Amino acid sequence: MVLQFPLLSKSARLQKLVAFTNEANDDEVDISDIPGGSVAFEICAKFCYGMTVTLNAYNVVAAHCAAEYLGMHETVEKGNLIYKIDVFLSSSIFRSWKDSIIVLQTTRSLLPWSEELKLVNNCIDAIASKASVDVSKVDWSYTYNRKTVLDENGNDPSWNGVRNRTVPRDWWVEDLCELEVDYYKRVIANINNRGIVSGEVVGEALKVYTLRKLPGFLKGTIQCSDTLKAQSIVDVVVWLLPADKGSVSCSFLLKLLKAAILVGSGEREKMELVRRIGHQLEEASVNDLLIQAPKDEALRYDVEIVHKILEEFIMLDQNAEIQFAEDGEIQKVRKQGILTEASKLMVAKLVDGYLAEIAKDPNLPSSTFVDIANMVSGFSRPAHDGLYRAIDTYLKEHPEISKSERKKICRLMDCKKLSIDACTHAVQNERLPLRTVVQVLFFEQVRAAASSGSSTPDLPKGLKEDLNGGSHGSSRSVTTNTDEDLDAVASAEELKALKAEVAALRLGCERSNADKAAISKTKGLLVSKKIFSKIWSGKAGQGDNNGSDSLDSHGSANPEEAKSTPSRNRRHSVS
């Protein structure tokens, strides 16, 4: 049996327990609930008997909690164990970077004692304080296994050759990955509250922690058996994101959004990510936007959440109305949007690429495709080749759509903004309505005529109205049989004739001899008028007389050319 006197002289709790047992004529004292167990009690007992006690980062918390349990305060005896431990913590542990992290980790098994004794808070303060110091003062060891950063100190003489490398600004982020998410949250929050470490560095810390704790994150999967733990990590990272735009990449935010959806995070966390992504959407890639839809949905990708992201981006460009009081009256001021033309162009191209990918989904409604495309229709971009590629992909994957749907989709693009290569493909594309093919050919001729100084060709009234009103986003209704035929896909014979037109135009433009070029251009324009008239009058001949209001008599068409157009039963696939 342990001799009682040395223990009683330093422990207030034991003094009370022994007095109670004496009154009850009991020889035993029960302290089985001492924090830290027998190992911690042994440290306290050795101290009481004057034996050498070795404290370190792994046992100091247990010793402190046990000493507190036993009541080993200064009021019992001067120089008692709690005082000795406090001195050790402040003079050694909290001055060491790695020891502070180790001690913080050991506090978890000794909760709530370690929390009540402020050991958790003191560890967090020590860690955050060191993470916030100027890198020139970092003279302790740390873990850094990532790619070495560029020399930030240049030829600073203060390094005097003792250390041949500089300290990166994010030197501390890997060591903190050892912490569980609740402690990690408190440490990063403490660092943020100090306002010394930049948002970019904190963002890097969050990225490294996420990659360490969520295997498969970069591949858009979460390889974690504990879904609740994974959700907690995602939610904490979202909560800790710095307010500074660009502190983390848009790609990381989108991957974090995918993870939030996979682990079942709440709407608040997901909408916060949507807001942040929308504010830097120009940095995103198409692959980042391809977010898998829930398994119980018919669509392949979550188009709705991308729609919300685009809304956030567009809101940045809308005029903001600010109200303020002046001389007792409410004044309103219009503040211009903050988006640059370059940002709008990048997002427009991003959406074109995104549409080309989701167009492959056989279950994607045409209305959804049109809605996404229309969201960036107001963003000026020099070429519509990307949009044409998306439209062609959709038409290829959805051959069953109606004429009106096909027409709405094709009206999304501006035929004037197609490149020569895109025009060449379009005039051979049997998936496009004939109206669109003729418009493409017309603008190809306008471009050729402009480069040669020739006059531009005329079109029938119906198509002229489309072109004057702009095919891009037009809502002109189909009211005649002729219009219905033009909204149908072009036949192989019609495409062949139009393809010959483009070839003739290019041949004429490429001839170097001025006389030959002039003759070729004249012939080209004449042939083009014949082709337009032949197609137009042929379509009119198939309809009722009430379709004549869409006709135009520009140039006299040969009666034989007004015969019905060749059969549409034959098709020539172009892709």
Coordinates of C-alpha atoms in Angstrom, one line a residue:
M1 CA 0.0 0.0 0.0
V2 CA 1.3 3.4 -0.9
L3 CA 2.3 5.4 2.1
Q4 CA -0.2 8.2 2.6
F5 CA 1.7 11.1 4.2
P6 CA 3.7 12.3 1.1
L7 CA 0.6 12.2 -1.0
L8 CA -1.6 13.8 1.5
S9 CA 0.7 16.7 2.0
K10 CA 0.4 17.8 -1.7
S11 CA -3.2 16.6 -2.6
A12 CA -6.3 18.4 -1.3
R13 CA -8.5 15.7 -2.7
L14 CA -6.7 12.8 -1.0
Q15 CA -6.8 14.7 2.3
K16 CA -10.6 14.9 2.1
L17 CA -11.0 11.3 0.9
V18 CA -8.8 9.9 3.7
A19 CA -10.7 12.0 6.3
F20 CA -13.9 10.6 5.1
T21 CA -12.7 7.0 5.1
N22 CA -11.4 7.3 8.6
E23 CA -14.8 8.4 9.8
A24 CA -16.3 5.4 8.0
N25 CA -13.7 3.0 9.2
D26 CA -12.8 2.2 5.6
D27 CA -9.2 1.4 4.6
E28 CA -9.6 2.1 0.9
V29 CA -9.7 5.3 -1.2
D30 CA -11.3 5.1 -4.6
I31 CA -9.7 7.3 -7.3
S32 CA -10.4 5.0 -10.2
D33 CA -11.9 7.9 -12.2
I34 CA -8.6 9.9 -12.2
P35 CA -8.0 11.3 -15.7
G36 CA -5.0 9.7 -17.4
G37 CA -5.4 6.5 -15.5
S38 CA -2.6 4.8 -13.6
V39 CA 0.2 6.3 -15.8
A40 CA -0.9 9.8 -14.9
F41 CA -1.2 8.9 -11.2
E42 CA 2.2 7.4 -11.2
I43 CA 3.7 10.8 -12.3
C44 CA 1.9 12.5 -9.5
A45 CA 3.0 10.0 -6.9
K46 CA 6.6 10.2 -8.0
F47 CA 6.5 13.9 -7.7
C48 CA 5.1 13.7 -4.2
Y49 CA 7.9 11.3 -3.1
G50 CA 10.5 13.6 -4.6
M51 CA 11.5 11.2 -7.4
T52 CA 12.5 12.5 -10.8
V53 CA 9.6 13.0 -13.1
T54 CA 10.1 13.3 -16.9
L55 CA 7.5 15.4 -18.6
N56 CA 7.1 15.6 -22.4
A57 CA 4.6 16.5 -25.1
Y58 CA 3.0 13.1 -24.8
N59 CA 2.3 12.9 -21.1
V60 CA 2.1 16.5 -19.9
V61 CA -1.6 16.9 -20.5
A62 CA -2.4 13.7 -18.6
A63 CA -0.2 14.7 -15.7
H64 CA -1.8 18.2 -15.6
C65 CA -5.4 16.7 -15.6
A66 CA -4.4 14.2 -12.9
A67 CA -2.8 16.8 -10.8
E68 CA -5.9 19.0 -11.1
Y69 CA -8.1 16.0 -10.1
L70 CA -5.9 15.4 -7.0
G71 CA -6.0 19.1 -6.2
M72 CA -2.2 19.7 -6.2
H73 CA -2.4 23.5 -6.1
E74 CA -0.2 26.1 -4.6
T75 CA -2.7 26.6 -1.8
V76 CA -1.9 23.1 -0.6
E77 CA 1.8 23.4 -0.8
K78 CA 4.2 25.8 -2.5
G79 CA 5.9 24.6 -5.7
N80 CA 3.2 22.0 -6.2
L81 CA 2.9 19.9 -9.4
I82 CA 0.3 22.0 -11.2
Y83 CA 2.6 25.0 -10.9
K84 CA 5.6 23.0 -12.2
I85 CA 3.6 21.8 -15.2
D86 CA 2.4 25.3 -16.1
V87 CA 6.0 26.5 -16.1
F88 CA 7.0 23.6 -18.3
L89 CA 4.2 24.3 -20.7
S90 CA 4.9 28.0 -21.1
S91 CA 8.7 27.7 -21.2
S92 CA 9.0 24.7 -23.4
I93 CA 5.9 23.2 -25.0
F94 CA 4.2 26.3 -26.2
R95 CA 7.5 27.6 -27.6
S96 CA 7.9 24.5 -29.8
W97 CA 5.9 24.3 -33.0
K98 CA 5.7 20.5 -33.3
D99 CA 5.3 19.9 -29.5
S100 CA 2.3 22.3 -29.5
I101 CA 0.6 20.3 -32.2
I102 CA 1.4 17.0 -30.4
V103 CA 0.0 18.3 -27.1
L104 CA -3.2 19.6 -28.8
Q105 CA -3.7 16.1 -30.2
T106 CA -3.3 14.5 -26.8
T107 CA -6.0 16.7 -25.3
R108 CA -8.7 14.9 -27.2
S109 CA -8.5 11.7 -25.0
L110 CA -8.7 13.8 -21.9
L111 CA -11.8 15.9 -22.6
P112 CA -13.5 17.6 -20.9
W113 CA -10.7 18.1 -18.4
S114 CA -8.3 19.5 -21.0
E115 CA -10.9 21.9 -22.3
E116 CA -11.8 23.2 -18.8
L117 CA -8.2 23.7 -17.9
K118 CA -7.8 25.9 -21.1
L119 CA -5.1 23.5 -22.4
V120 CA -6.9 23.2 -25.7
N121 CA -7.2 27.0 -26.1
N122 CA -3.6 27.6 -25.0
C123 CA -2.3 25.0 -27.6
I124 CA -4.4 26.6 -30.4
D125 CA -3.2 30.1 -29.5
A126 CA 0.4 28.9 -29.5
I127 CA 0.0 27.2 -32.9
A128 CA -1.8 30.1 -34.5
S129 CA 0.8 32.6 -33.1
K130 CA 3.7 30.7 -34.7
A131 CA 1.8 30.3 -38.0
S132 CA 1.4 34.1 -38.1
V133 CA 5.0 35.1 -37.5
D134 CA 7.1 36.6 -40.3
V135 CA 8.8 33.9 -42.3
S136 CA 12.2 35.5 -41.6
K137 CA 11.8 34.5 -37.9
V138 CA 11.0 30.9 -38.5
D139 CA 14.0 29.0 -37.1
W140 CA 12.3 25.7 -36.1
S141 CA 11.7 22.5 -38.0
Y142 CA 8.5 21.9 -40.0
T143 CA 7.2 19.5 -42.6
Y144 CA 7.2 20.6 -46.2
N145 CA 7.0 17.8 -48.8
R146 CA 5.4 19.8 -51.6
K147 CA 7.2 21.5 -54.6
T148 CA 9.7 24.1 -53.4
V149 CA 8.5 27.6 -53.9
L150 CA 10.5 30.3 -55.6
D151 CA 13.1 32.2 -53.5
E152 CA 11.0 34.8 -51.7
N153 CA 13.9 36.5 -50.0
G154 CA 16.2 36.9 -52.9
N155 CA 19.8 37.4 -51.8
D156 CA 18.9 38.4 -48.3
P157 CA 22.2 38.5 -46.4
S158 CA 20.5 37.6 -43.1
W159 CA 20.6 34.0 -44.2
N160 CA 24.4 34.2 -44.1
G161 CA 24.8 30.7 -45.6
V162 CA 23.7 28.9 -42.5
R163 CA 20.4 27.9 -44.2
N164 CA 20.5 27.4 -48.0
R165 CA 16.8 27.7 -48.5
T166 CA 14.1 30.2 -47.8
V167 CA 11.0 29.5 -45.7
P168 CA 7.8 29.4 -47.9
R169 CA 4.9 31.5 -46.7
D170 CA 2.8 28.3 -46.3
W171 CA 5.4 26.4 -44.3
W172 CA 2.9 25.4 -41.6
V173 CA 0.1 23.9 -43.6
E174 CA 1.2 20.3 -43.8
D175 CA 1.8 19.9 -40.1
L176 CA -1.7 21.0 -39.3
C177 CA -3.1 18.2 -41.5
E178 CA -2.4 15.9 -38.5
L179 CA -5.3 17.6 -36.6
E180 CA -8.8 16.3 -36.6
V181 CA -11.3 18.6 -38.3
D182 CA -12.8 20.2 -35.1
Y183 CA -9.4 21.3 -33.8
Y184 CA -8.3 22.2 -37.3
K185 CA -11.3 24.5 -37.6
R186 CA -10.4 26.3 -34.4
V187 CA -6.8 26.8 -35.4
I188 CA -7.5 28.2 -38.8
A189 CA -10.2 30.4 -37.4
N190 CA -7.7 31.7 -34.8
I191 CA -5.2 32.4 -37.6
N192 CA -7.8 34.2 -39.6
N193 CA -8.8 36.4 -36.7
R194 CA -5.3 37.6 -36.3
G195 CA -5.4 39.1 -39.8
I196 CA -1.8 38.5 -40.6
V197 CA -1.7 35.5 -42.9
S198 CA -3.0 36.2 -46.4
G199 CA -6.1 34.7 -47.7
E200 CA -4.1 33.0 -50.4
V201 CA -2.0 31.1 -47.9
V202 CA -5.0 30.1 -45.8
G203 CA -6.6 28.9 -49.1
E204 CA -3.6 26.8 -49.8
A205 CA -3.8 25.3 -46.3
L206 CA -7.5 24.4 -46.9
K207 CA -6.6 22.8 -50.2
V208 CA -3.8 20.7 -48.7
Y209 CA -6.0 19.6 -45.8
T210 CA -8.9 18.6 -48.1
L211 CA -6.6 16.5 -50.3
R212 CA -5.1 14.8 -47.3
K213 CA -8.4 14.0 -45.5
L214 CA -10.5 13.2 -48.5
P215 CA -8.9 10.6 -50.8
G216 CA -10.2 10.7 -54.4
F217 CA -11.1 14.4 -54.1
L218 CA -9.3 15.4 -57.2
K219 CA -11.1 12.7 -59.2
G220 CA -14.5 13.8 -58.1
T221 CA -15.0 10.9 -55.7
I222 CA -14.9 10.5 -51.9
Q223 CA -13.1 7.4 -50.8
C224 CA -14.2 7.6 -47.2
S225 CA -16.2 4.9 -45.3
D226 CA -17.4 7.5 -42.7
T227 CA -19.7 9.7 -44.7
L228 CA -20.6 11.9 -41.7
K229 CA -16.9 12.6 -41.1
A230 CA -16.4 13.5 -44.8
Q231 CA -19.4 15.8 -44.7
S232 CA -18.0 17.5 -41.6
I233 CA -14.6 18.1 -43.3
V234 CA -16.3 19.5 -46.4
D235 CA -18.6 21.8 -44.3
V236 CA -15.7 23.1 -42.2
V237 CA -13.5 23.8 -45.3
V238 CA -16.4 25.8 -46.8
W239 CA -16.9 27.7 -43.6
L240 CA -13.2 28.5 -43.4
L241 CA -12.8 29.8 -47.0
P242 CA -11.3 33.3 -47.0
A243 CA -13.4 36.1 -48.2
D244 CA -10.8 37.3 -50.7
K245 CA -11.6 36.4 -54.3
G246 CA -9.0 34.2 -55.8
S247 CA -7.7 32.9 -52.4
V248 CA -8.6 29.4 -53.8
S249 CA -8.9 28.5 -57.4
C250 CA -12.3 28.1 -59.1
S251 CA -11.3 24.5 -60.0
F252 CA -10.9 23.8 -56.3
L253 CA -14.3 25.4 -55.5
L254 CA -16.0 23.3 -58.1
K255 CA -14.4 20.1 -56.8
L256 CA -15.5 21.1 -53.4
L257 CA -19.0 21.6 -54.7
K258 CA -19.0 18.1 -56.2
A259 CA -17.8 16.7 -52.8
A260 CA -20.5 18.6 -51.0
I261 CA -23.1 17.1 -53.2
L262 CA -21.7 13.6 -52.8
V263 CA -21.5 13.7 -49.0
G264 CA -24.9 15.4 -48.6
S265 CA -23.9 18.8 -47.3
G266 CA -26.7 21.3 -46.6
E267 CA -28.1 23.9 -49.0
R268 CA -26.3 26.7 -47.2
E269 CA -22.9 25.2 -47.8
K270 CA -23.7 24.4 -51.5
M271 CA -25.1 27.8 -52.2
E272 CA -22.1 29.5 -50.6
L273 CA -19.9 27.5 -53.0
V274 CA -22.2 28.4 -55.9
R275 CA -21.9 32.1 -55.0
R276 CA -18.1 31.9 -54.8
I277 CA -17.8 30.0 -58.1
G278 CA -20.0 32.5 -59.8
H279 CA -17.7 35.3 -58.8
Q280 CA -14.7 33.7 -60.5
L281 CA -16.3 31.6 -63.2
E282 CA -14.0 32.8 -65.9
E283 CA -11.3 30.6 -64.4
A284 CA -13.2 27.4 -64.7
S285 CA -12.8 24.6 -67.2
V286 CA -15.5 22.6 -68.9
N287 CA -14.6 19.4 -67.0
D288 CA -15.0 21.3 -63.7
L289 CA -18.5 22.1 -64.6
L290 CA -19.5 18.6 -65.4
I291 CA -21.2 17.8 -62.1
Q292 CA -22.8 14.4 -62.0
A293 CA -26.6 14.5 -61.4
P294 CA -28.1 12.5 -58.5
K295 CA -28.6 8.8 -59.3
D296 CA -32.4 9.1 -59.2
E297 CA -32.5 11.8 -61.9
A298 CA -32.7 11.1 -65.7
L299 CA -30.1 13.6 -66.7
R300 CA -26.4 12.8 -66.8
Y301 CA -25.2 16.1 -65.4
D302 CA -26.6 18.5 -62.8
V303 CA -27.5 21.3 -65.2
E304 CA -29.6 23.2 -62.6
I305 CA -26.7 24.0 -60.3
V306 CA -24.6 25.2 -63.3
H307 CA -27.6 27.5 -64.2
K308 CA -27.4 28.9 -60.6
I309 CA -23.6 29.5 -61.0
L310 CA -24.2 31.4 -64.2
E311 CA -26.9 33.5 -62.5
E312 CA -24.4 34.5 -59.9
F313 CA -21.9 35.5 -62.6
I314 CA -24.4 37.5 -64.5
M315 CA -25.6 39.3 -61.4
L316 CA -22.1 40.8 -61.1
D317 CA -22.7 42.7 -64.4
Q318 CA -26.1 44.0 -63.5
N319 CA -26.3 47.6 -62.4
A320 CA -26.6 47.9 -58.7
E321 CA -28.9 50.5 -57.2
I322 CA -27.5 52.1 -54.1
Q323 CA -29.6 54.3 -51.8
F324 CA -28.3 56.9 -49.4
A325 CA -29.8 59.8 -47.5
E326 CA -28.8 63.3 -48.4
D327 CA -30.4 66.4 -46.9
G328 CA -33.2 64.2 -45.5
E329 CA -34.0 62.8 -49.0
I330 CA -33.4 59.3 -50.4
Q331 CA -31.0 59.4 -53.4
K332 CA -30.5 56.6 -55.8
V333 CA -27.3 56.0 -57.7
R334 CA -26.7 53.4 -60.4
K335 CA -23.4 51.5 -60.1
Q336 CA -22.0 49.8 -63.1
G337 CA -21.3 46.1 -63.1
I338 CA -17.8 44.9 -62.4
L339 CA -17.4 42.3 -65.1
T340 CA -14.8 42.9 -67.8
E341 CA -15.4 42.1 -71.5
A342 CA -12.5 39.6 -71.2
S343 CA -14.3 37.8 -68.4
K344 CA -17.6 37.7 -70.3
L345 CA -15.8 36.3 -73.4
M346 CA -14.1 33.6 -71.4
V347 CA -17.4 32.6 -69.8
A348 CA -19.2 32.6 -73.1
K349 CA -16.6 30.2 -74.5
L350 CA -16.8 28.1 -71.4
V351 CA -20.6 27.8 -71.8
D352 CA -20.2 26.8 -75.5
G353 CA -17.9 24.0 -74.4
Y354 CA -20.2 23.0 -71.6
L355 CA -23.2 22.9 -74.0
A356 CA -21.2 20.6 -76.4
E357 CA -20.7 18.1 -73.5
I358 CA -24.2 18.1 -72.1
A359 CA -25.6 17.9 -75.6
K360 CA -24.4 14.3 -75.7
D361 CA -27.0 13.4 -73.0
P362 CA -30.0 11.8 -74.8
N363 CA -32.3 12.9 -72.0
L364 CA -31.4 16.6 -72.1
P365 CA -34.5 18.6 -73.1
S366 CA -34.1 21.2 -75.8
S367 CA -35.5 23.9 -73.6
T368 CA -32.8 23.3 -71.0
F369 CA -30.1 23.5 -73.8
V370 CA -31.7 26.8 -75.0
D371 CA -32.0 28.3 -71.5
I372 CA -28.3 27.7 -70.7
A373 CA -27.2 29.1 -74.1
N374 CA -29.5 32.2 -73.8
M375 CA -27.9 33.1 -70.4
V376 CA -24.7 34.3 -72.2
S377 CA -26.3 35.4 -75.5
G378 CA -25.7 39.0 -74.5
F379 CA -22.0 38.4 -74.1
S380 CA -20.3 39.6 -77.4
R381 CA -17.9 37.1 -78.8
P382 CA -16.1 37.3 -82.2
A383 CA -16.9 33.8 -83.3
H384 CA -19.8 31.4 -82.8
D385 CA -17.9 28.2 -83.8
G386 CA -18.1 26.8 -80.3
L387 CA -21.8 27.3 -80.2
Y388 CA -22.3 25.8 -83.6
R389 CA -20.3 22.7 -82.5
A390 CA -22.6 22.4 -79.5
I391 CA -25.7 22.8 -81.6
D392 CA -24.5 20.3 -84.1
T393 CA -23.8 17.8 -81.3
Y394 CA -27.3 18.3 -79.9
L395 CA -29.0 17.8 -83.2
K396 CA -26.9 14.7 -83.9
E397 CA -27.8 13.1 -80.5
H398 CA -31.5 14.2 -80.6
P399 CA -32.7 13.5 -84.2
E400 CA -36.3 13.1 -83.0
I401 CA -36.8 16.7 -82.0
S402 CA -39.5 18.7 -83.8
K403 CA -39.0 21.4 -86.5
S404 CA -39.8 24.2 -84.0
E405 CA -37.3 22.9 -81.5
R406 CA -34.7 22.6 -84.2
K407 CA -35.4 26.1 -85.3
K408 CA -35.1 27.5 -81.8
I409 CA -31.8 25.8 -81.3
C410 CA -30.3 27.0 -84.6
R411 CA -31.4 30.6 -83.9
L412 CA -29.1 30.6 -80.9
M413 CA -26.1 31.2 -83.2
D414 CA -25.2 34.1 -85.4
C415 CA -24.4 32.9 -88.8
K416 CA -22.3 36.0 -89.5
K417 CA -19.9 34.9 -86.8
L418 CA -19.0 31.5 -88.2
S419 CA -15.5 30.9 -89.4
I420 CA -14.8 29.7 -92.9
D421 CA -14.3 26.2 -91.7
A422 CA -17.5 26.3 -89.7
C423 CA -19.4 27.6 -92.8
T424 CA -18.0 24.8 -94.9
H425 CA -19.2 22.3 -92.4
A426 CA -22.6 23.9 -92.0
V427 CA -23.5 24.0 -95.7
Q428 CA -22.9 20.3 -95.8
N429 CA -24.7 19.6 -92.6
E430 CA -28.0 17.7 -93.2
R431 CA -29.0 18.1 -89.6
L432 CA -29.5 21.9 -90.0
P433 CA -32.7 23.4 -91.3
L434 CA -32.5 24.6 -94.8
R435 CA -33.1 28.2 -93.6
T436 CA -29.9 28.1 -91.5
V437 CA -27.9 26.5 -94.4
V438 CA -29.0 29.3 -96.8
Q439 CA -28.2 32.0 -94.3
V440 CA -24.7 30.5 -93.8
L441 CA -24.1 30.5 -97.5
F442 CA -25.4 34.0 -97.9
F443 CA -23.0 35.4 -95.3
E444 CA -20.2 33.4 -96.8
Q445 CA -21.0 35.3 -100.1
V446 CA -21.2 38.6 -98.3
R447 CA -17.8 38.0 -96.8
A448 CA -16.4 37.0 -100.2
A449 CA -18.0 40.0 -101.9
A450 CA -16.7 42.4 -99.2
S451 CA -13.1 41.1 -99.7
S452 CA -13.4 41.6 -103.5
G453 CA -15.3 44.8 -103.5
S454 CA -18.3 43.3 -105.3
S455 CA -21.9 44.0 -104.6
T456 CA -23.7 41.6 -102.2
P457 CA -26.3 39.2 -103.3
D458 CA -30.1 39.6 -102.7
L459 CA -32.3 37.2 -100.9
P460 CA -36.1 36.5 -101.0
K461 CA -38.2 38.5 -98.7
G462 CA -38.7 35.8 -96.1
L463 CA -35.1 35.2 -95.5
K464 CA -34.3 38.9 -95.8
E465 CA -36.6 39.5 -92.9
D466 CA -34.8 36.9 -90.8
L467 CA -31.4 38.4 -91.7
N468 CA -32.5 42.0 -91.1
G469 CA -34.1 41.0 -87.8
G470 CA -31.1 38.9 -87.0
S471 CA -31.3 35.1 -87.0
H472 CA -29.6 35.2 -83.6
G473 CA -32.3 35.0 -81.0
S474 CA -35.1 35.9 -83.4
S475 CA -38.7 34.9 -82.5
R476 CA -40.3 35.2 -85.9
S477 CA -43.2 32.7 -86.1
V478 CA -43.7 30.1 -88.8
T479 CA -46.9 31.0 -90.6
T480 CA -46.5 29.6 -94.2
N481 CA -45.8 26.3 -95.8
T482 CA -42.6 27.9 -97.3
D483 CA -41.3 28.7 -93.9
E484 CA -42.1 25.2 -92.7
D485 CA -40.1 23.7 -95.5
L486 CA -37.2 26.1 -94.8
D487 CA -37.2 25.0 -91.2
A488 CA -36.9 21.3 -92.3
V489 CA -33.5 19.8 -92.8
A490 CA -31.9 20.2 -96.1
S491 CA -31.8 17.3 -98.6
A492 CA -28.6 15.8 -100.0
E493 CA -29.2 17.4 -103.4
E494 CA -29.7 20.9 -101.8
L495 CA -26.6 20.5 -99.7
K496 CA -24.7 19.4 -102.8
A497 CA -25.7 22.5 -104.7
L498 CA -24.9 24.8 -101.8
K499 CA -21.6 23.1 -101.3
A500 CA -20.8 23.8 -105.0
E501 CA -21.7 27.5 -104.3
V502 CA -19.0 27.8 -101.6
A503 CA -16.4 26.0 -103.7
A504 CA -17.2 28.4 -106.7
L505 CA -16.9 31.4 -104.4
R506 CA -13.6 30.4 -103.0
L507 CA -12.2 29.5 -106.4
G508 CA -13.2 32.9 -107.6
C509 CA -11.6 34.7 -104.7
E510 CA -8.4 32.8 -104.9
R511 CA -7.6 33.5 -108.6
S512 CA -4.8 36.0 -108.9
N513 CA -5.7 37.4 -112.3
A514 CA -7.9 40.4 -111.9
D515 CA -10.0 39.8 -115.0
K516 CA -10.6 36.1 -114.2
A517 CA -11.5 37.1 -110.6
A518 CA -14.0 39.6 -111.8
I519 CA -15.6 37.1 -114.2
S520 CA -15.7 34.5 -111.5
K521 CA -17.3 36.8 -108.9
T522 CA -20.0 37.9 -111.4
K523 CA -20.7 34.3 -112.3
G524 CA -20.7 33.3 -108.6
L525 CA -23.3 36.0 -107.7
L526 CA -25.5 35.0 -110.6
V527 CA -25.3 31.4 -109.7
S528 CA -26.0 32.2 -106.1
K529 CA -29.2 34.1 -107.1
K530 CA -30.3 31.1 -109.1
I531 CA -29.7 28.7 -106.3
F532 CA -31.6 30.9 -103.8
S533 CA -34.4 31.5 -106.2
K534 CA -34.6 27.8 -107.1
I535 CA -34.7 26.7 -103.5
W536 CA -37.2 29.4 -102.5
S537 CA -39.5 29.1 -105.5
G538 CA -39.4 25.3 -105.3
K539 CA -40.5 25.5 -101.7
A540 CA -43.3 27.9 -102.5
G541 CA -44.5 25.6 -105.3
Q542 CA -45.0 22.9 -102.7
G543 CA -47.2 25.1 -100.5
D544 CA -50.5 26.8 -100.8
N545 CA -51.0 30.2 -102.5
N546 CA -51.4 31.9 -99.1
G547 CA -47.6 31.5 -98.7
S548 CA -46.9 34.0 -101.4
D549 CA -46.4 36.8 -98.9
S550 CA -43.1 35.4 -98.0
L551 CA -41.8 35.4 -101.5
D552 CA -39.8 38.0 -103.2
S553 CA -39.2 38.5 -106.9
H554 CA -35.5 39.6 -106.8
G555 CA -34.2 38.5 -110.1
S556 CA -36.4 36.6 -112.6
A557 CA -36.4 32.9 -111.9
N558 CA -36.4 30.4 -114.8
P559 CA -39.8 28.7 -114.9
E560 CA -38.1 25.3 -115.1
E561 CA -36.2 26.1 -112.0
A562 CA -39.4 26.6 -110.1
K563 CA -40.2 23.0 -110.2
S564 CA -40.5 21.0 -107.0
T565 CA -37.3 20.3 -105.2
P566 CA -35.7 16.9 -105.3
S567 CA -36.9 14.2 -102.9
R568 CA -35.8 14.5 -99.2
N569 CA -35.8 10.7 -98.8
R570 CA -32.1 10.4 -99.6
R571 CA -29.7 11.6 -96.8
H572 CA -26.0 12.1 -96.8
S573 CA -24.5 12.0 -93.3
V574 CA -21.9 14.8 -92.6
S575 CA -20.2 14.9 -89.2

